[in-house]
Amino acid sequence: MAKIVGTTNSDNIVGSDENDRIWGLTGNDFIDGGRGSDILDGGAGDDVLTTTGGDASGFDELTGGAGDDRLVFNFVGGAARGGEGIDTLVADLSNQQDAVVFSAAQGHAYWADPAVSDNHLYFTDVERLNLQTGAGNDVIDASGFAFANIHAGAGNDKIVAGAGNDQISGGAGHDHIWGGGGADEIRGGSGNDIIDGGNGDDNISGDEGNDTLLGGRGNDILNGGDGDDTLNGGDGNDILYGGPGTDTLIGGAGNDTFISYNADSDIMIGGDGNDSFSAGVQDSYYAGYWFQMSGGAGDDTFSIYSDGNLGSIDGGEGTDTLSVNFDDVARGFTFDAASYTTIEKFNLDVRSATMGAQIFGGDGDDRITSSETFREGFSGNDTYDGRGGNDYIYGASGSDNLLGGDGDDELNGGEGSDRLLGGAGSDILTGGSGADTFIWDDESVQSGGLDRVTDFNVDGGDVLLFRGVDAITNFDSFVAASVDTSEGVFVSIDGSANGIIIENVTLAELSENDVTFA
């Protein structure tokens, strides 16, 4: 047996292949016992004591002494005494094919044949843990540590962490993991895992498999990964990612965020709080996917990227908003906000619909737009109807029908020869490029209000159409009701201030070709 005594400086000491006894004394020492059953004492200072353990045998005794020490066991058993300071136990048992049983409460771990003394690890006065295990079905209780970094390897493992900000990886297999308190980072690995983050702001990933993830208290991030997963955020403002597969996402209390962009039949339940839902359902029309979203109590926001199918959306209590981007819709489709009785506000954008679209808003203040850059076939002849509320409607390219409905609306036809009817209220009408038609009917003029046409182009083929308006039935009656103002031509429908302002034109510029009747 070799006996080695260090100095009062920071020493670097390597033992022999025999059973050594080494003292580091003071200083921040590095001591490697080498092979054999060694006794290492770091003394005062922040020391690193390590066992080589290349033959996976031997029983080493490591004492840190005063200071923040690291006691490292590589593939071997032994005893660790941390002493004063914040000490870390590092145990690499990744070579084990048998189950590792690790208990912080007992200060003891064992594996393989318990009758073999080398298959035991005892520890006391250590505050932090860094543990790797192999392919067995491990049972790990690290609840007594202030911090734990655990990589369990393959196998159906059971892992319990403590109150610190722990890092845990279950590896392959069907694992059960409890994070305890603290802001934990937990990965289930492949397999059907059950993970409970406990209290604290946890970040949990299920990875592959049909996983169950529980956030518990705190503002958690849950990612189901591949497979048919169940995610429950619990209390707090949580973020839930469904991932590929048919997932069930439950936010619980708090202002939660739901994200699902994999065209699967997910179920998302918001619960209490002002929740935010983001979902993509591309190819859902052809693949038969159907998702369900329920906001529950609170002012919820639903943002959907869709090919035309929206699934089931229930805003629940509160003032809820539905925003939809219709993109790459390879068929004609109709969206009617009246089908969504628990949604109070709609933001609807048609980016690409090759066979045309009909969009009908709700009774609230809606925003309906089209940002298409390419259409073909029968595309572009879309209908956008704001219905009630103060709506904004933008037609973009194509020959669109824009209907403001009730409320003070703003309509913009964009490119193409569009038809714009503001409806009741004081509306702002902009035709955009193309030969546009601005329409008033008896219902719209009877409601009162002052409409404005912002870009009437006498030379561009624009037309004013009065349809069933008793006070204006021909060009003469139109002229009689009109007067030039500093803003443009004012047309009084009923002899009052209600009517139409055609901006930046004069009455002399208008002819019978510009005003039509039906």
XYZ file of C-alpha atoms in Angstrom:
518
model
C 0.000 0.000 0.000
C 1.368 3.372 -1.032
C 0.984 6.309 1.364
C 1.178 9.757 -0.195
C 0.950 13.087 1.603
C 0.446 16.290 -0.356
C 1.568 19.804 0.452
C -0.186 22.931 1.607
C -0.367 23.999 -2.054
C -2.829 22.804 -4.717
C -1.520 19.343 -5.536
C -2.083 16.934 -8.435
C -1.650 13.417 -7.102
C -2.122 10.078 -8.895
C -1.979 6.848 -6.936
C -0.714 3.439 -7.969
C -2.503 0.263 -9.040
C -2.284 -0.914 -5.442
C -4.448 -0.049 -2.444
C -3.305 3.520 -1.733
C -3.827 5.994 1.075
C -3.491 9.640 0.062
C -3.821 12.925 1.998
C -4.114 16.188 0.095
C -3.801 18.519 3.103
C -4.699 22.156 2.365
C -5.081 23.593 -1.128
C -7.407 22.855 -4.040
C -6.137 19.355 -4.781
C -6.789 16.847 -7.554
C -6.319 13.261 -6.338
C -6.791 10.149 -8.474
C -6.470 6.965 -6.467
C -5.879 4.790 -9.530
C -6.735 1.110 -9.405
C -7.229 -0.773 -6.213
C -9.201 -0.022 -3.087
C -8.008 3.440 -2.093
C -8.532 5.813 0.823
C -8.405 9.470 -0.261
C -8.632 12.516 2.028
C -8.703 15.923 0.354
C -8.287 17.993 3.497
C -9.135 21.698 3.439
C -9.790 23.314 0.031
C -12.020 22.710 -2.984
C -10.793 19.252 -3.937
C -11.540 16.699 -6.654
C -11.173 13.112 -5.508
C -11.638 10.438 -8.146
C -11.413 6.697 -8.563
C -10.234 5.203 -11.836
C -12.061 1.912 -11.439
C -11.021 0.598 -14.825
C -11.579 -2.976 -13.696
C -15.038 -2.156 -12.304
C -13.974 -3.546 -8.958
C -12.637 -2.232 -5.690
C -14.058 -0.312 -2.767
C -12.755 3.238 -2.376
C -13.216 5.667 0.519
C -13.272 9.374 -0.356
C -13.348 12.135 2.263
C -13.615 15.705 1.032
C -12.895 17.594 4.231
C -13.540 21.329 4.421
C -14.363 23.078 1.125
C -16.607 22.492 -1.877
C -15.436 19.082 -3.057
C -16.233 16.664 -5.903
C -16.144 12.979 -4.975
C -16.046 10.896 -8.156
C -16.730 7.166 -8.444
C -16.176 5.594 -11.874
C -17.751 2.126 -12.195
C -16.886 1.143 -8.603
C -18.414 1.125 -5.163
C -17.149 2.811 -2.037
C -17.892 5.392 0.608
C -18.079 9.186 0.212
C -17.905 11.700 3.074
C -18.324 15.278 1.956
C -17.500 17.133 5.135
C -17.952 20.882 5.428
C -18.898 22.875 2.326
C -21.167 22.222 -0.665
C -20.004 18.855 -1.933
C -20.924 16.891 -5.054
C -21.162 13.133 -5.392
C -20.395 11.984 -8.939
C -21.229 8.333 -9.628
C -20.781 6.868 -13.118
C -22.521 3.502 -13.113
C -23.354 3.525 -16.828
C -21.586 0.184 -17.252
C -24.236 -1.572 -15.173
C -26.741 -3.799 -16.954
C -28.545 -4.525 -13.692
C -30.860 -2.236 -11.768
C -29.316 0.450 -9.610
C -31.166 1.160 -6.362
C -30.212 4.595 -5.028
C -31.591 6.110 -1.808
C -30.700 9.611 -0.627
C -32.545 9.015 2.648
C -30.402 5.967 3.462
C -27.210 7.393 1.982
C -26.764 4.149 0.097
C -26.847 2.690 -3.412
C -26.331 -0.846 -4.657
C -26.511 -2.800 -7.895
C -26.171 -6.324 -9.288
C -25.485 -8.797 -6.433
C -25.869 -7.012 -3.078
C -23.797 -9.728 -1.454
C -20.716 -8.325 -3.216
C -19.261 -5.459 -1.174
C -17.891 -3.733 -4.258
C -21.498 -3.284 -5.491
C -22.356 -0.760 -2.772
C -21.912 2.999 -2.570
C -22.357 4.809 0.744
C -22.439 8.581 1.105
C -22.928 11.248 3.740
C -22.618 15.037 3.958
C -22.959 15.588 0.198
C -25.387 18.194 -1.140
C -25.258 17.708 -4.906
C -25.544 14.605 -7.069
C -24.355 13.736 -10.576
C -25.481 10.165 -11.375
C -25.365 8.008 -14.500
C -26.821 4.525 -14.661
C -26.982 1.792 -17.285
C -29.616 -0.413 -18.863
C -31.364 -1.753 -15.769
C -34.745 -0.832 -14.302
C -33.352 1.679 -11.830
C -35.005 3.006 -8.685
C -33.481 6.366 -7.794
C -34.505 8.524 -4.840
C -32.496 11.753 -4.947
C -34.958 13.770 -2.874
C -32.391 14.616 -0.206
C -30.057 16.534 -2.542
C -30.104 20.282 -3.135
C -29.359 19.562 -6.804
C -29.388 16.390 -8.876
C -28.194 15.712 -12.426
C -29.398 12.221 -13.349
C -29.001 10.284 -16.610
C -30.746 6.987 -16.085
C -29.945 5.186 -19.350
C -32.152 2.460 -20.796
C -34.699 0.596 -18.680
C -38.017 1.267 -16.980
C -36.748 3.663 -14.335
C -38.346 5.324 -11.315
C -36.728 8.609 -10.366
C -37.584 11.037 -7.550
C -35.752 14.354 -7.279
C -35.695 16.927 -4.494
C -36.403 20.622 -4.046
C -33.565 21.920 -6.227
C -33.365 22.910 -9.885
C -32.667 19.396 -11.124
C -31.729 17.983 -14.528
C -33.100 14.520 -15.255
C -33.043 12.246 -18.298
C -34.961 8.987 -18.163
C -33.398 7.458 -21.267
C -35.094 4.671 -23.194
C -37.856 2.753 -21.447
C -41.151 3.439 -19.713
C -40.021 5.781 -16.950
C -41.752 7.357 -13.971
C -40.115 10.655 -12.968
C -41.015 13.099 -10.182
C -39.189 16.410 -10.269
C -40.166 17.653 -6.814
C -39.728 21.357 -6.064
C -37.542 23.709 -8.048
C -37.239 24.630 -11.722
C -36.435 21.220 -13.177
C -35.386 20.173 -16.681
C -36.700 16.684 -17.406
C -36.532 14.541 -20.546
C -38.372 11.256 -20.651
C -36.496 9.722 -23.569
C -38.100 7.091 -25.763
C -40.869 5.037 -24.178
C -44.236 5.720 -22.588
C -43.188 7.950 -19.711
C -45.054 9.528 -16.801
C -43.394 12.752 -15.648
C -44.541 15.040 -12.840
C -42.526 18.231 -12.550
C -43.920 19.140 -9.134
C -43.659 22.706 -7.852
C -41.483 25.195 -9.719
C -41.061 26.453 -13.269
C -40.280 23.166 -15.006
C -39.237 22.348 -18.579
C -40.432 18.838 -19.449
C -40.083 16.899 -22.715
C -41.698 13.525 -23.258
C -39.710 12.718 -26.419
C -40.821 9.568 -28.288
C -43.688 7.492 -26.930
C -47.160 8.032 -25.510
C -46.272 10.191 -22.540
C -48.117 11.804 -19.641
C -46.618 15.128 -18.541
C -47.778 16.993 -15.436
C -46.442 20.486 -14.817
C -47.796 20.964 -11.304
C -47.516 24.394 -9.729
C -45.391 26.961 -11.528
C -44.958 28.373 -15.014
C -44.049 25.209 -16.886
C -43.054 24.308 -20.446
C -44.380 20.913 -21.557
C -43.414 19.309 -24.883
C -45.042 15.993 -25.685
C -42.730 15.050 -28.554
C -43.698 12.170 -30.818
C -46.614 9.956 -29.818
C -50.115 10.346 -28.431
C -49.403 12.391 -25.324
C -51.380 13.872 -22.441
C -50.110 17.192 -21.080
C -51.501 18.925 -17.999
C -49.934 22.246 -17.085
C -51.555 22.556 -13.664
C -51.468 25.913 -11.879
C -49.402 28.691 -13.429
C -48.860 30.265 -16.840
C -47.814 27.206 -18.818
C -46.702 26.574 -22.410
C -47.859 23.271 -23.940
C -46.502 21.817 -27.205
C -48.389 18.810 -28.499
C -45.847 17.573 -31.042
C -46.613 14.850 -33.616
C -49.408 12.492 -32.630
C -52.938 12.829 -31.294
C -52.442 14.737 -28.059
C -54.585 16.013 -25.206
C -53.414 19.344 -23.785
C -54.919 20.688 -20.549
C -53.787 24.098 -19.354
C -55.359 24.230 -15.916
C -55.406 27.496 -13.972
C -53.355 30.408 -15.300
C -52.758 32.140 -18.625
C -51.618 29.187 -20.712
C -50.256 28.909 -24.256
C -51.116 25.947 -26.486
C -49.094 25.174 -29.622
C -49.942 22.429 -32.129
C -48.681 22.518 -35.733
C -48.653 18.894 -36.808
C -52.059 18.402 -38.495
C -53.138 15.885 -35.855
C -56.442 15.499 -34.032
C -55.402 17.235 -30.816
C -57.671 18.214 -27.938
C -56.771 21.491 -26.170
C -58.566 22.605 -22.997
C -57.742 26.006 -21.557
C -59.507 26.173 -18.224
C -59.365 29.387 -16.155
C -57.211 32.274 -17.334
C -56.580 34.223 -20.524
C -55.271 31.420 -22.702
C -53.631 31.525 -26.134
C -54.062 28.771 -28.714
C -51.878 28.414 -31.832
C -52.608 25.555 -34.200
C -51.828 24.484 -37.740
C -54.146 22.143 -39.612
C -52.557 21.981 -43.062
C -53.762 18.994 -45.147
C -56.485 18.359 -42.551
C -59.271 18.428 -45.160
C -57.817 15.470 -47.001
C -56.252 13.572 -44.105
C -59.365 13.686 -41.902
C -57.746 15.449 -38.951
C -60.085 17.182 -36.547
C -58.912 19.060 -33.495
C -60.871 20.502 -30.577
C -60.070 23.684 -28.674
C -61.895 24.930 -25.597
C -60.951 28.238 -23.999
C -62.942 28.007 -20.798
C -63.145 31.074 -18.561
C -61.089 34.142 -19.456
C -60.359 36.254 -22.540
C -58.852 33.659 -24.861
C -57.095 34.033 -28.220
C -57.199 31.375 -30.949
C -54.660 31.691 -33.796
C -55.029 29.089 -36.531
C -53.125 28.344 -39.725
C -55.644 26.413 -41.802
C -56.343 24.894 -45.202
C -60.052 25.512 -44.669
C -60.946 23.129 -41.842
C -61.004 24.614 -38.338
C -62.253 21.738 -36.225
C -64.209 22.522 -33.061
C -63.587 25.836 -31.276
C -65.355 26.849 -28.072
C -64.306 30.195 -26.633
C -66.178 29.647 -23.390
C -66.705 32.548 -21.020
C -64.962 35.872 -21.543
C -64.235 38.024 -24.607
C -62.530 35.651 -27.025
C -60.790 36.273 -30.356
C -60.347 33.896 -33.299
C -57.612 34.689 -35.844
C -57.351 32.448 -38.902
C -54.856 32.405 -41.770
C -56.374 30.392 -44.618
C -53.437 29.233 -46.731
C -52.998 26.837 -49.636
C -56.706 26.029 -49.787
C -57.049 23.858 -52.888
C -60.830 24.119 -53.077
C -63.592 26.678 -52.696
C -64.654 27.112 -49.090
C -66.969 29.123 -46.859
C -66.227 30.423 -43.372
C -69.205 31.679 -41.371
C -68.509 33.278 -38.006
C -72.104 32.598 -36.988
C -71.059 28.982 -36.391
C -68.784 30.126 -33.561
C -71.253 31.545 -31.068
C -68.757 31.744 -28.190
C -66.259 33.888 -30.141
C -66.663 37.652 -29.918
C -64.023 38.906 -32.370
C -62.618 37.549 -35.651
C -59.392 38.293 -37.561
C -59.559 36.412 -40.865
C -56.899 36.387 -43.587
C -57.070 34.452 -46.867
C -53.507 33.987 -48.090
C -54.094 31.451 -50.845
C -57.397 29.953 -52.020
C -57.232 28.664 -55.575
C -61.005 28.111 -55.934
C -62.318 31.220 -54.163
C -63.607 31.883 -50.671
C -66.657 33.209 -48.861
C -65.953 34.811 -45.493
C -68.698 35.980 -43.141
C -67.720 37.836 -39.974
C -69.510 38.048 -36.656
C -71.304 40.742 -34.694
C -68.107 42.181 -33.194
C -65.296 44.332 -34.554
C -63.770 41.962 -37.118
C -60.781 42.182 -39.424
C -61.041 40.342 -42.753
C -58.109 40.524 -45.173
C -56.625 38.753 -48.167
C -52.868 38.699 -48.695
C -52.796 36.401 -51.685
C -49.977 36.739 -54.187
C -51.116 34.091 -56.651
C -54.472 32.752 -57.773
C -55.586 30.603 -60.663
C -58.659 28.976 -62.196
C -61.865 30.327 -60.661
C -59.933 31.928 -57.842
C -60.053 35.513 -56.698
C -63.834 35.995 -56.877
C -64.222 36.021 -53.125
C -66.940 37.333 -50.823
C -66.028 38.950 -47.500
C -68.921 39.989 -45.246
C -68.160 41.754 -41.988
C -71.727 41.618 -40.634
C -72.009 43.461 -37.304
C -69.361 45.571 -35.619
C -66.734 48.021 -36.814
C -64.886 45.821 -39.292
C -61.791 46.118 -41.464
C -61.979 44.170 -44.750
C -59.188 43.946 -47.337
C -59.652 42.089 -50.617
C -56.101 42.041 -52.101
C -56.010 40.558 -55.630
C -59.022 39.261 -57.545
C -62.512 40.563 -58.197
C -63.919 40.466 -54.676
C -67.265 41.250 -53.056
C -66.747 43.247 -49.850
C -69.729 43.744 -47.530
C -69.301 45.810 -44.390
C -72.616 44.994 -42.730
C -73.619 46.938 -39.625
C -71.124 49.237 -37.959
C -68.543 51.785 -39.061
C -66.480 49.680 -41.417
C -63.352 50.163 -43.533
C -63.312 48.292 -46.871
C -60.354 48.087 -49.238
C -60.738 46.119 -52.470
C -57.031 45.900 -53.264
C -56.185 44.716 -56.753
C -58.911 43.673 -59.204
C -62.364 44.936 -60.094
C -64.135 44.767 -56.744
C -67.667 45.445 -55.479
C -67.877 47.315 -52.165
C -71.044 47.753 -50.084
C -70.441 49.443 -46.728
C -73.854 48.660 -45.270
C -75.203 50.470 -42.227
C -72.992 52.962 -40.426
C -70.325 55.454 -41.500
C -67.992 53.470 -43.732
C -64.689 54.157 -45.500
C -64.541 52.592 -48.981
C -61.310 52.234 -50.976
C -61.493 50.365 -54.261
C -57.792 49.995 -54.911
C -56.564 49.301 -58.430
C -59.020 48.028 -61.030
C -62.472 49.137 -62.124
C -64.381 49.048 -58.833
C -68.075 49.396 -58.040
C -69.235 51.248 -54.920
C -72.748 50.206 -53.915
C -75.502 51.692 -51.776
C -78.889 50.075 -51.291
C -82.030 51.202 -49.503
C -81.131 49.388 -46.278
C -77.692 50.965 -46.046
C -78.844 54.539 -46.709
C -81.852 54.308 -44.363
C -79.513 53.561 -41.440
C -77.889 56.996 -41.714
C -74.197 57.696 -41.414
C -71.631 59.322 -43.661
C -69.692 57.097 -46.069
C -66.439 58.088 -47.755
C -65.070 56.885 -51.090
C -61.346 57.607 -50.921
C -60.058 56.778 -54.416
C -62.836 57.111 -57.016
C -61.105 57.087 -60.407
C -63.139 58.728 -63.167
C -60.726 57.508 -65.833
C -60.212 54.050 -64.309
C -63.685 52.634 -64.820
C -64.963 53.069 -61.236
C -68.751 53.199 -60.830
C -71.197 54.425 -58.192
C -74.185 52.045 -58.005
C -77.448 53.073 -56.281
C -79.564 49.962 -55.896
C -83.170 50.503 -54.800
C -82.468 53.923 -53.278
C -85.748 55.847 -53.540
C -84.168 59.299 -53.325
C -81.698 58.690 -56.163
C -83.054 56.790 -59.150
C -81.325 58.490 -62.097
C -78.439 60.785 -62.904
C -80.533 63.944 -62.582
C -81.640 63.068 -59.060
C -78.022 62.222 -58.225
C -76.871 65.668 -59.398
C -79.705 67.346 -57.515
C -78.615 65.635 -54.274
C -74.925 66.481 -54.769
C -72.749 69.498 -54.055
C -69.037 70.261 -54.341
C -67.130 70.670 -51.068
C -63.489 71.146 -50.119
C -63.220 67.390 -49.578
C -64.951 66.323 -52.784
C -68.521 65.691 -53.901
C -71.051 65.361 -51.068
C -74.195 63.383 -51.913
C -77.055 63.925 -49.457
C -79.335 60.918 -49.372
C -82.173 62.442 -47.380
C -81.424 66.170 -47.425
C -79.437 65.947 -44.192
C -75.784 65.484 -43.311
C -76.177 61.761 -43.893
C -74.838 60.626 -47.223
C -71.632 60.078 -49.173
C -68.416 62.013 -49.714
C -66.605 61.116 -52.951
C -63.172 62.467 -52.155
C -60.897 64.392 -54.516
C -63.370 64.734 -57.421
C -65.757 67.468 -58.525
C -69.345 67.183 -59.654
C -68.358 68.416 -63.102
C -65.989 65.458 -63.514
C -68.783 62.927 -63.005
C -70.953 61.771 -65.901
C -73.754 59.314 -66.468
C -71.090 56.668 -67.147
C -69.879 57.009 -63.576
C -73.248 56.616 -61.833
C -75.548 53.628 -62.410
C -78.869 52.507 -60.950
C -80.683 49.262 -60.300
